[in-house]
């Protein structure tokens, strides 16, 4: 693009100019238009734990010059703001590639305009939103014309070196040594402190605050219900023994530099024996001993996409354990491929690869535990996998940027058993039929949609004993929406939702107070909500009576800093959602 045209972009940035940017193929395929919209905020938010990782500066002689200080600052900004969409190696993920053959051709002034103003196709407006100063915009325009630095790999030796056994297996209890009702224990992520709070669901008291990795993404239970596995975004896994007099860490390991997923073996005969974790960087998964976290196998996910293009960075976004075979269902985000990994013989590892759709994120089982439904979020699809036959059952078109968490299973009065997801990118809730036997005509189809409060939904939840369907809108830009919860009567979905003022019930002071992740207790008669505010503001857990939809309890404690995900032991152990 000539300098005269880029100057025009800077002086008069119009929608027509943005449309041209999209047409030239530089705009993102990310699912929302600007940083203040839910999907874009989700894709670019949170930051990568690799922001502080030392990386080698490979100077490109054709690129604008940068000092080492400038390079390091730009690299930190990139990993905090950009890597989530464009990938560590800038090869493209949910966002378009930012490789030097593209960026050098565009030039600094064009790139400055694009970074500052964004695009309707999904590139956030980093400059005009105030997220980046003009100097930082200039810095980033020069940085992405440099060769991308490559983070270090993480080998089996690196993983083993990080492993710590805090209490050896032979020193651990042989029976439960406390009187807690472990079935109703909640593991609550304290995102910004690198901890989880273990809360007694019966008494609503904190049992222990356990040190973990940064921003724990999920908690997973061993098949026996004894061991709790948590994984941070920094790829640190903590193994918590719930049989101790006070449940606490007994082992830990770091499986990479950035991660989101951990799971344990559930098939009969393999209970508690195997664990697996998937990483964002390096793009691989690690199979470990269940009670010691000793690494046994490291497998790369680099390879071809469902479109038959090579991708060097397919991040492992979610993993579930099959109930039908000794297999893990491992989802490679960028390739759109689902790996059915047989863990019964690690020396002769067998993997069935299923082509689905990009970009695989999170999902859950249907009510029978046979079919796994996973969101291909930027493709606006749900992939359905038959874990008994190891085949793709269907690809279902849904709304914009589905984000189900684990989803919600219930029996619809017309369509029979269904599974549902909310969306980041629109206000719809998709209802998918899941019974290919008694309701074959509805199976693996989006049989209906209902309206929610708006976009920005992260989690949807119900329980086999409940008639309520709960939907959050955590990332909606309207505080009245993000601070409340929508609830539907499953038998009268067409009547619409009612809203409950969860943040108001929390009785907190100022702050964002975003409401997220409905989670049931073991009995299915309470629903717990996180009221998530800033690190320096008060947060809380609000407990609602499921039958009456009335406030039951508010859990407040100075140690409950930025509570996000909550995982009930019984429901997590048995995949109840």
PDB file of C-alpha atoms in Angstrom, residues 237-459:
ATOM      1  CA  UNK A 237      -0.825 -28.502  38.058  1.00  0.00           C
ATOM      2  CA  UNK A 238      -1.554 -28.958  41.740  1.00  0.00           C
ATOM      3  CA  UNK A 239      -2.691 -32.311  43.112  1.00  0.00           C
ATOM      4  CA  UNK A 240      -4.853 -31.848  46.226  1.00  0.00           C
ATOM      5  CA  UNK A 241      -5.610 -34.807  48.496  1.00  0.00           C
ATOM      6  CA  UNK A 242      -9.099 -34.433  49.959  1.00  0.00           C
ATOM      7  CA  UNK A 243      -8.492 -37.251  52.462  1.00  0.00           C
ATOM      8  CA  UNK A 244      -6.003 -35.219  54.511  1.00  0.00           C
ATOM      9  CA  UNK A 245      -7.214 -33.816  57.871  1.00  0.00           C
ATOM     10  CA  UNK A 246      -7.196 -30.473  56.039  1.00  0.00           C
ATOM     11  CA  UNK A 247      -7.203 -31.009  52.256  1.00  0.00           C
ATOM     12  CA  UNK A 248      -4.049 -29.592  50.689  1.00  0.00           C
ATOM     13  CA  UNK A 249      -1.365 -30.052  48.028  1.00  0.00           C
ATOM     14  CA  UNK A 250       0.483 -33.363  47.890  1.00  0.00           C
ATOM     15  CA  UNK A 251       2.223 -32.888  44.517  1.00  0.00           C
ATOM     16  CA  UNK A 252       2.732 -30.308  41.783  1.00  0.00           C
ATOM     17  CA  UNK A 253       4.246 -30.088  38.320  1.00  0.00           C
ATOM     18  CA  UNK A 254       4.620 -27.583  35.486  1.00  0.00           C
ATOM     19  CA  UNK A 255       3.791 -29.124  32.108  1.00  0.00           C
ATOM     20  CA  UNK A 256       4.605 -26.139  29.872  1.00  0.00           C
ATOM     21  CA  UNK A 257       4.479 -22.353  29.756  1.00  0.00           C
ATOM     22  CA  UNK A 258       0.749 -21.839  29.214  1.00  0.00           C
ATOM     23  CA  UNK A 259      -2.204 -24.198  29.594  1.00  0.00           C
ATOM     24  CA  UNK A 260      -5.948 -24.573  30.204  1.00  0.00           C
ATOM     25  CA  UNK A 261      -6.889 -28.246  30.625  1.00  0.00           C
ATOM     26  CA  UNK A 262      -6.369 -31.247  32.889  1.00  0.00           C
ATOM     27  CA  UNK A 263      -8.316 -34.502  33.246  1.00  0.00           C
ATOM     28  CA  UNK A 264      -8.035 -37.940  34.868  1.00  0.00           C
ATOM     29  CA  UNK A 265      -8.838 -41.493  33.810  1.00  0.00           C
ATOM     30  CA  UNK A 266     -12.397 -42.637  34.512  1.00  0.00           C
ATOM     31  CA  UNK A 267     -12.768 -45.977  32.739  1.00  0.00           C
ATOM     32  CA  UNK A 268     -13.253 -49.015  34.990  1.00  0.00           C
ATOM     33  CA  UNK A 269      -9.920 -50.424  36.130  1.00  0.00           C
ATOM     34  CA  UNK A 270      -8.045 -47.167  35.503  1.00  0.00           C
ATOM     35  CA  UNK A 271      -9.615 -45.037  38.243  1.00  0.00           C
ATOM     36  CA  UNK A 272      -7.093 -42.492  39.656  1.00  0.00           C
ATOM     37  CA  UNK A 273      -4.227 -44.094  37.705  1.00  0.00           C
ATOM     38  CA  UNK A 274      -3.685 -41.667  34.823  1.00  0.00           C
ATOM     39  CA  UNK A 275      -3.807 -37.885  34.446  1.00  0.00           C
ATOM     40  CA  UNK A 276      -3.400 -35.785  31.312  1.00  0.00           C
ATOM     41  CA  UNK A 277      -2.844 -32.078  30.729  1.00  0.00           C
ATOM     42  CA  UNK A 278      -2.965 -30.102  27.511  1.00  0.00           C
ATOM     43  CA  UNK A 279      -0.917 -26.975  26.902  1.00  0.00           C
ATOM     44  CA  UNK A 280      -1.217 -23.836  24.820  1.00  0.00           C
ATOM     45  CA  UNK A 281       2.563 -23.628  24.655  1.00  0.00           C
ATOM     46  CA  UNK A 282       4.225 -25.776  23.652  1.00  0.00           C
ATOM     47  CA  UNK A 283       1.303 -27.209  21.657  1.00  0.00           C
ATOM     48  CA  UNK A 284       1.234 -30.684  23.183  1.00  0.00           C
ATOM     49  CA  UNK A 285      -0.309 -32.851  25.868  1.00  0.00           C
ATOM     50  CA  UNK A 286       1.360 -34.677  28.733  1.00  0.00           C
ATOM     51  CA  UNK A 287       0.223 -38.015  30.193  1.00  0.00           C
ATOM     52  CA  UNK A 288       1.174 -38.575  33.846  1.00  0.00           C
ATOM     53  CA  UNK A 289       0.792 -40.940  36.772  1.00  0.00           C
ATOM     54  CA  UNK A 290      -2.391 -40.033  38.579  1.00  0.00           C
ATOM     55  CA  UNK A 291      -1.075 -39.973  42.144  1.00  0.00           C
ATOM     56  CA  UNK A 292       2.475 -38.667  41.627  1.00  0.00           C
ATOM     57  CA  UNK A 293       2.151 -36.571  38.426  1.00  0.00           C
ATOM     58  CA  UNK A 294       5.240 -38.318  37.065  1.00  0.00           C
ATOM     59  CA  UNK A 295       5.299 -37.546  33.305  1.00  0.00           C
ATOM     60  CA  UNK A 296       5.005 -40.680  31.181  1.00  0.00           C
ATOM     61  CA  UNK A 297       4.381 -39.419  27.655  1.00  0.00           C
ATOM     62  CA  UNK A 298       4.556 -36.088  25.814  1.00  0.00           C
ATOM     63  CA  UNK A 299       2.712 -35.818  22.487  1.00  0.00           C
ATOM     64  CA  UNK A 300       2.801 -32.851  20.108  1.00  0.00           C
ATOM     65  CA  UNK A 301      -0.378 -31.562  18.460  1.00  0.00           C
ATOM     66  CA  UNK A 302       1.391 -29.722  15.625  1.00  0.00           C
ATOM     67  CA  UNK A 303       0.078 -30.745  12.229  1.00  0.00           C
ATOM     68  CA  UNK A 304      -2.537 -30.254   9.541  1.00  0.00           C
ATOM     69  CA  UNK A 305      -5.839 -28.460  10.041  1.00  0.00           C
ATOM     70  CA  UNK A 306      -9.220 -29.736   8.879  1.00  0.00           C
ATOM     71  CA  UNK A 307      -8.627 -27.430   5.875  1.00  0.00           C
ATOM     72  CA  UNK A 308      -5.409 -29.345   5.090  1.00  0.00           C
ATOM     73  CA  UNK A 309      -3.051 -26.529   5.999  1.00  0.00           C
ATOM     74  CA  UNK A 310      -0.130 -26.956   8.363  1.00  0.00           C
ATOM     75  CA  UNK A 311      -0.446 -25.177  11.705  1.00  0.00           C
ATOM     76  CA  UNK A 312       2.532 -24.952  14.075  1.00  0.00           C
ATOM     77  CA  UNK A 313       0.558 -24.022  17.177  1.00  0.00           C
ATOM     78  CA  UNK A 314      -2.638 -26.041  17.771  1.00  0.00           C
ATOM     79  CA  UNK A 315      -3.450 -25.287  21.413  1.00  0.00           C
ATOM     80  CA  UNK A 316      -5.123 -27.936  23.552  1.00  0.00           C
ATOM     81  CA  UNK A 317      -8.179 -26.159  24.897  1.00  0.00           C
ATOM     82  CA  UNK A 318     -10.196 -28.949  26.513  1.00  0.00           C
ATOM     83  CA  UNK A 319      -9.965 -32.595  27.543  1.00  0.00           C
ATOM     84  CA  UNK A 320     -12.574 -35.035  28.843  1.00  0.00           C
ATOM     85  CA  UNK A 321     -12.274 -38.686  29.842  1.00  0.00           C
ATOM     86  CA  UNK A 322     -14.420 -41.261  28.068  1.00  0.00           C
ATOM     87  CA  UNK A 323     -16.790 -43.399  30.138  1.00  0.00           C
ATOM     88  CA  UNK A 324     -16.867 -46.094  27.426  1.00  0.00           C
ATOM     89  CA  UNK A 325     -13.171 -46.770  26.771  1.00  0.00           C
ATOM     90  CA  UNK A 326      -9.775 -46.087  28.349  1.00  0.00           C
ATOM     91  CA  UNK A 327      -9.525 -42.923  26.251  1.00  0.00           C
ATOM     92  CA  UNK A 328      -9.090 -39.189  26.601  1.00  0.00           C
ATOM     93  CA  UNK A 329     -10.919 -36.857  24.231  1.00  0.00           C
ATOM     94  CA  UNK A 330      -8.313 -34.178  23.467  1.00  0.00           C
ATOM     95  CA  UNK A 331      -9.352 -31.149  21.415  1.00  0.00           C
ATOM     96  CA  UNK A 332      -6.764 -29.294  19.341  1.00  0.00           C
ATOM     97  CA  UNK A 333      -8.137 -25.786  18.933  1.00  0.00           C
ATOM     98  CA  UNK A 334      -6.557 -24.401  15.755  1.00  0.00           C
ATOM     99  CA  UNK A 335      -6.556 -27.614  13.711  1.00  0.00           C
ATOM    100  CA  UNK A 336     -10.172 -28.444  14.534  1.00  0.00           C
ATOM    101  CA  UNK A 337      -9.180 -32.041  15.199  1.00  0.00           C
ATOM    102  CA  UNK A 338     -10.377 -34.224  18.072  1.00  0.00           C
ATOM    103  CA  UNK A 339      -7.913 -36.857  19.291  1.00  0.00           C
ATOM    104  CA  UNK A 340      -9.299 -40.003  20.916  1.00  0.00           C
ATOM    105  CA  UNK A 341      -6.201 -41.097  22.839  1.00  0.00           C
ATOM    106  CA  UNK A 342      -6.089 -44.679  24.174  1.00  0.00           C
ATOM    107  CA  UNK A 343      -4.144 -44.596  27.454  1.00  0.00           C
ATOM    108  CA  UNK A 344      -4.249 -48.359  28.108  1.00  0.00           C
ATOM    109  CA  UNK A 345      -0.823 -48.949  26.479  1.00  0.00           C
ATOM    110  CA  UNK A 346       1.385 -45.866  26.493  1.00  0.00           C
ATOM    111  CA  UNK A 347       4.302 -47.677  24.827  1.00  0.00           C
ATOM    112  CA  UNK A 348       2.105 -48.377  21.814  1.00  0.00           C
ATOM    113  CA  UNK A 349      -0.072 -45.286  21.866  1.00  0.00           C
ATOM    114  CA  UNK A 350      -3.147 -45.483  19.670  1.00  0.00           C
ATOM    115  CA  UNK A 351      -4.985 -42.351  18.627  1.00  0.00           C
ATOM    116  CA  UNK A 352      -8.098 -41.948  16.517  1.00  0.00           C
ATOM    117  CA  UNK A 353      -8.199 -38.505  14.903  1.00  0.00           C
ATOM    118  CA  UNK A 354     -11.613 -37.033  14.136  1.00  0.00           C
ATOM    119  CA  UNK A 355     -11.994 -34.038  11.824  1.00  0.00           C
ATOM    120  CA  UNK A 356     -14.420 -31.527  13.314  1.00  0.00           C
ATOM    121  CA  UNK A 357     -14.198 -27.736  12.835  1.00  0.00           C
ATOM    122  CA  UNK A 358     -11.992 -24.846  13.919  1.00  0.00           C
ATOM    123  CA  UNK A 359     -11.586 -23.554  16.632  1.00  0.00           C
ATOM    124  CA  UNK A 360     -12.351 -26.183  19.261  1.00  0.00           C
ATOM    125  CA  UNK A 361     -12.792 -24.761  22.734  1.00  0.00           C
ATOM    126  CA  UNK A 362     -14.896 -26.281  25.525  1.00  0.00           C
ATOM    127  CA  UNK A 363     -17.902 -28.526  25.933  1.00  0.00           C
ATOM    128  CA  UNK A 364     -19.511 -31.360  27.843  1.00  0.00           C
ATOM    129  CA  UNK A 365     -21.252 -34.720  27.646  1.00  0.00           C
ATOM    130  CA  UNK A 366     -24.893 -35.348  26.892  1.00  0.00           C
ATOM    131  CA  UNK A 367     -27.016 -36.806  29.697  1.00  0.00           C
ATOM    132  CA  UNK A 368     -25.969 -40.401  28.857  1.00  0.00           C
ATOM    133  CA  UNK A 369     -22.241 -39.648  28.975  1.00  0.00           C
ATOM    134  CA  UNK A 370     -21.777 -41.183  25.525  1.00  0.00           C
ATOM    135  CA  UNK A 371     -21.751 -38.114  23.297  1.00  0.00           C
ATOM    136  CA  UNK A 372     -19.346 -35.218  23.794  1.00  0.00           C
ATOM    137  CA  UNK A 373     -20.464 -31.828  22.453  1.00  0.00           C
ATOM    138  CA  UNK A 374     -17.683 -29.274  21.961  1.00  0.00           C
ATOM    139  CA  UNK A 375     -17.849 -25.704  20.695  1.00  0.00           C
ATOM    140  CA  UNK A 376     -15.930 -24.817  17.563  1.00  0.00           C
ATOM    141  CA  UNK A 377     -16.306 -21.221  18.624  1.00  0.00           C
ATOM    142  CA  UNK A 378     -15.129 -19.095  15.694  1.00  0.00           C
ATOM    143  CA  UNK A 379     -16.830 -21.512  13.280  1.00  0.00           C
ATOM    144  CA  UNK A 380     -20.166 -21.044  15.096  1.00  0.00           C
ATOM    145  CA  UNK A 381     -20.640 -24.797  15.358  1.00  0.00           C
ATOM    146  CA  UNK A 382     -20.990 -27.555  17.936  1.00  0.00           C
ATOM    147  CA  UNK A 383     -19.157 -30.783  17.116  1.00  0.00           C
ATOM    148  CA  UNK A 384     -20.766 -33.978  18.452  1.00  0.00           C
ATOM    149  CA  UNK A 385     -18.488 -36.971  19.077  1.00  0.00           C
ATOM    150  CA  UNK A 386     -19.698 -40.500  19.747  1.00  0.00           C
ATOM    151  CA  UNK A 387     -17.182 -41.693  22.355  1.00  0.00           C
ATOM    152  CA  UNK A 388     -18.429 -45.290  22.074  1.00  0.00           C
ATOM    153  CA  UNK A 389     -17.850 -45.541  18.330  1.00  0.00           C
ATOM    154  CA  UNK A 390     -15.057 -42.907  18.118  1.00  0.00           C
ATOM    155  CA  UNK A 391     -16.847 -41.110  15.297  1.00  0.00           C
ATOM    156  CA  UNK A 392     -18.131 -37.654  14.533  1.00  0.00           C
ATOM    157  CA  UNK A 393     -21.904 -37.809  14.955  1.00  0.00           C
ATOM    158  CA  UNK A 394     -22.650 -34.304  13.655  1.00  0.00           C
ATOM    159  CA  UNK A 395     -21.574 -30.701  13.171  1.00  0.00           C
ATOM    160  CA  UNK A 396     -24.400 -28.455  14.311  1.00  0.00           C
ATOM    161  CA  UNK A 397     -24.671 -24.801  13.259  1.00  0.00           C
ATOM    162  CA  UNK A 398     -25.532 -22.581  16.231  1.00  0.00           C
ATOM    163  CA  UNK A 399     -25.299 -18.890  17.135  1.00  0.00           C
ATOM    164  CA  UNK A 400     -22.283 -16.595  17.132  1.00  0.00           C
ATOM    165  CA  UNK A 401     -19.301 -17.807  19.149  1.00  0.00           C
ATOM    166  CA  UNK A 402     -20.792 -20.542  21.316  1.00  0.00           C
ATOM    167  CA  UNK A 403     -19.374 -20.757  24.837  1.00  0.00           C
ATOM    168  CA  UNK A 404     -21.123 -23.537  26.762  1.00  0.00           C
ATOM    169  CA  UNK A 405     -18.707 -24.224  29.588  1.00  0.00           C
ATOM    170  CA  UNK A 406     -19.919 -27.798  30.009  1.00  0.00           C
ATOM    171  CA  UNK A 407     -23.368 -26.948  28.679  1.00  0.00           C
ATOM    172  CA  UNK A 408     -26.687 -27.962  30.253  1.00  0.00           C
ATOM    173  CA  UNK A 409     -28.692 -31.175  29.838  1.00  0.00           C
ATOM    174  CA  UNK A 410     -32.438 -31.428  30.426  1.00  0.00           C
ATOM    175  CA  UNK A 411     -35.580 -33.070  29.027  1.00  0.00           C
ATOM    176  CA  UNK A 412     -37.533 -30.735  26.769  1.00  0.00           C
ATOM    177  CA  UNK A 413     -41.327 -31.254  26.781  1.00  0.00           C
ATOM    178  CA  UNK A 414     -41.337 -31.592  22.983  1.00  0.00           C
ATOM    179  CA  UNK A 415     -37.833 -32.559  21.850  1.00  0.00           C
ATOM    180  CA  UNK A 416     -36.887 -34.956  24.642  1.00  0.00           C
ATOM    181  CA  UNK A 417     -33.306 -34.943  25.983  1.00  0.00           C
ATOM    182  CA  UNK A 418     -31.443 -31.828  24.853  1.00  0.00           C
ATOM    183  CA  UNK A 419     -28.134 -30.032  25.483  1.00  0.00           C
ATOM    184  CA  UNK A 420     -27.807 -26.265  25.408  1.00  0.00           C
ATOM    185  CA  UNK A 421     -25.198 -23.571  24.945  1.00  0.00           C
ATOM    186  CA  UNK A 422     -25.127 -19.808  25.310  1.00  0.00           C
ATOM    187  CA  UNK A 423     -23.021 -17.508  23.131  1.00  0.00           C
ATOM    188  CA  UNK A 424     -20.414 -14.813  23.469  1.00  0.00           C
ATOM    189  CA  UNK A 425     -21.368 -13.121  20.223  1.00  0.00           C
ATOM    190  CA  UNK A 426     -25.171 -12.919  20.313  1.00  0.00           C
ATOM    191  CA  UNK A 427     -28.186 -13.152  22.606  1.00  0.00           C
ATOM    192  CA  UNK A 428     -29.321 -16.634  21.589  1.00  0.00           C
ATOM    193  CA  UNK A 429     -29.358 -19.909  23.505  1.00  0.00           C
ATOM    194  CA  UNK A 430     -29.113 -22.926  21.209  1.00  0.00           C
ATOM    195  CA  UNK A 431     -31.058 -26.085  22.084  1.00  0.00           C
ATOM    196  CA  UNK A 432     -29.729 -29.294  20.485  1.00  0.00           C
ATOM    197  CA  UNK A 433     -31.532 -32.652  20.502  1.00  0.00           C
ATOM    198  CA  UNK A 434     -29.395 -35.460  21.973  1.00  0.00           C
ATOM    199  CA  UNK A 435     -31.546 -38.603  21.791  1.00  0.00           C
ATOM    200  CA  UNK A 436     -30.890 -40.601  18.592  1.00  0.00           C
ATOM    201  CA  UNK A 437     -33.046 -43.527  19.812  1.00  0.00           C
ATOM    202  CA  UNK A 438     -36.456 -42.296  21.010  1.00  0.00           C
ATOM    203  CA  UNK A 439     -36.284 -38.824  19.415  1.00  0.00           C
ATOM    204  CA  UNK A 440     -34.294 -39.606  16.286  1.00  0.00           C
ATOM    205  CA  UNK A 441     -35.919 -36.850  14.219  1.00  0.00           C
ATOM    206  CA  UNK A 442     -34.483 -34.205  16.586  1.00  0.00           C
ATOM    207  CA  UNK A 443     -31.082 -35.744  17.309  1.00  0.00           C
ATOM    208  CA  UNK A 444     -28.040 -33.590  16.570  1.00  0.00           C
ATOM    209  CA  UNK A 445     -30.087 -30.693  15.276  1.00  0.00           C
ATOM    210  CA  UNK A 446     -30.566 -27.229  16.724  1.00  0.00           C
ATOM    211  CA  UNK A 447     -34.246 -27.782  17.414  1.00  0.00           C
ATOM    212  CA  UNK A 448     -34.912 -24.348  18.921  1.00  0.00           C
ATOM    213  CA  UNK A 449     -33.368 -21.132  20.132  1.00  0.00           C
ATOM    214  CA  UNK A 450     -34.461 -18.835  22.919  1.00  0.00           C
ATOM    215  CA  UNK A 451     -33.409 -15.295  23.726  1.00  0.00           C
ATOM    216  CA  UNK A 452     -31.113 -14.445  26.627  1.00  0.00           C
ATOM    217  CA  UNK A 453     -30.371 -11.055  28.189  1.00  0.00           C
ATOM    218  CA  UNK A 454     -27.681 -10.449  25.585  1.00  0.00           C
ATOM    219  CA  UNK A 455     -24.270 -11.587  24.407  1.00  0.00           C
ATOM    220  CA  UNK A 456     -21.279 -12.226  26.591  1.00  0.00           C
ATOM    221  CA  UNK A 457     -22.497 -15.514  28.091  1.00  0.00           C
ATOM    222  CA  UNK A 458     -19.830 -17.796  29.552  1.00  0.00           C
ATOM    223  CA  UNK A 459     -21.832 -20.500  31.349  1.00  0.00           C
TER     224      UNK A 459
END
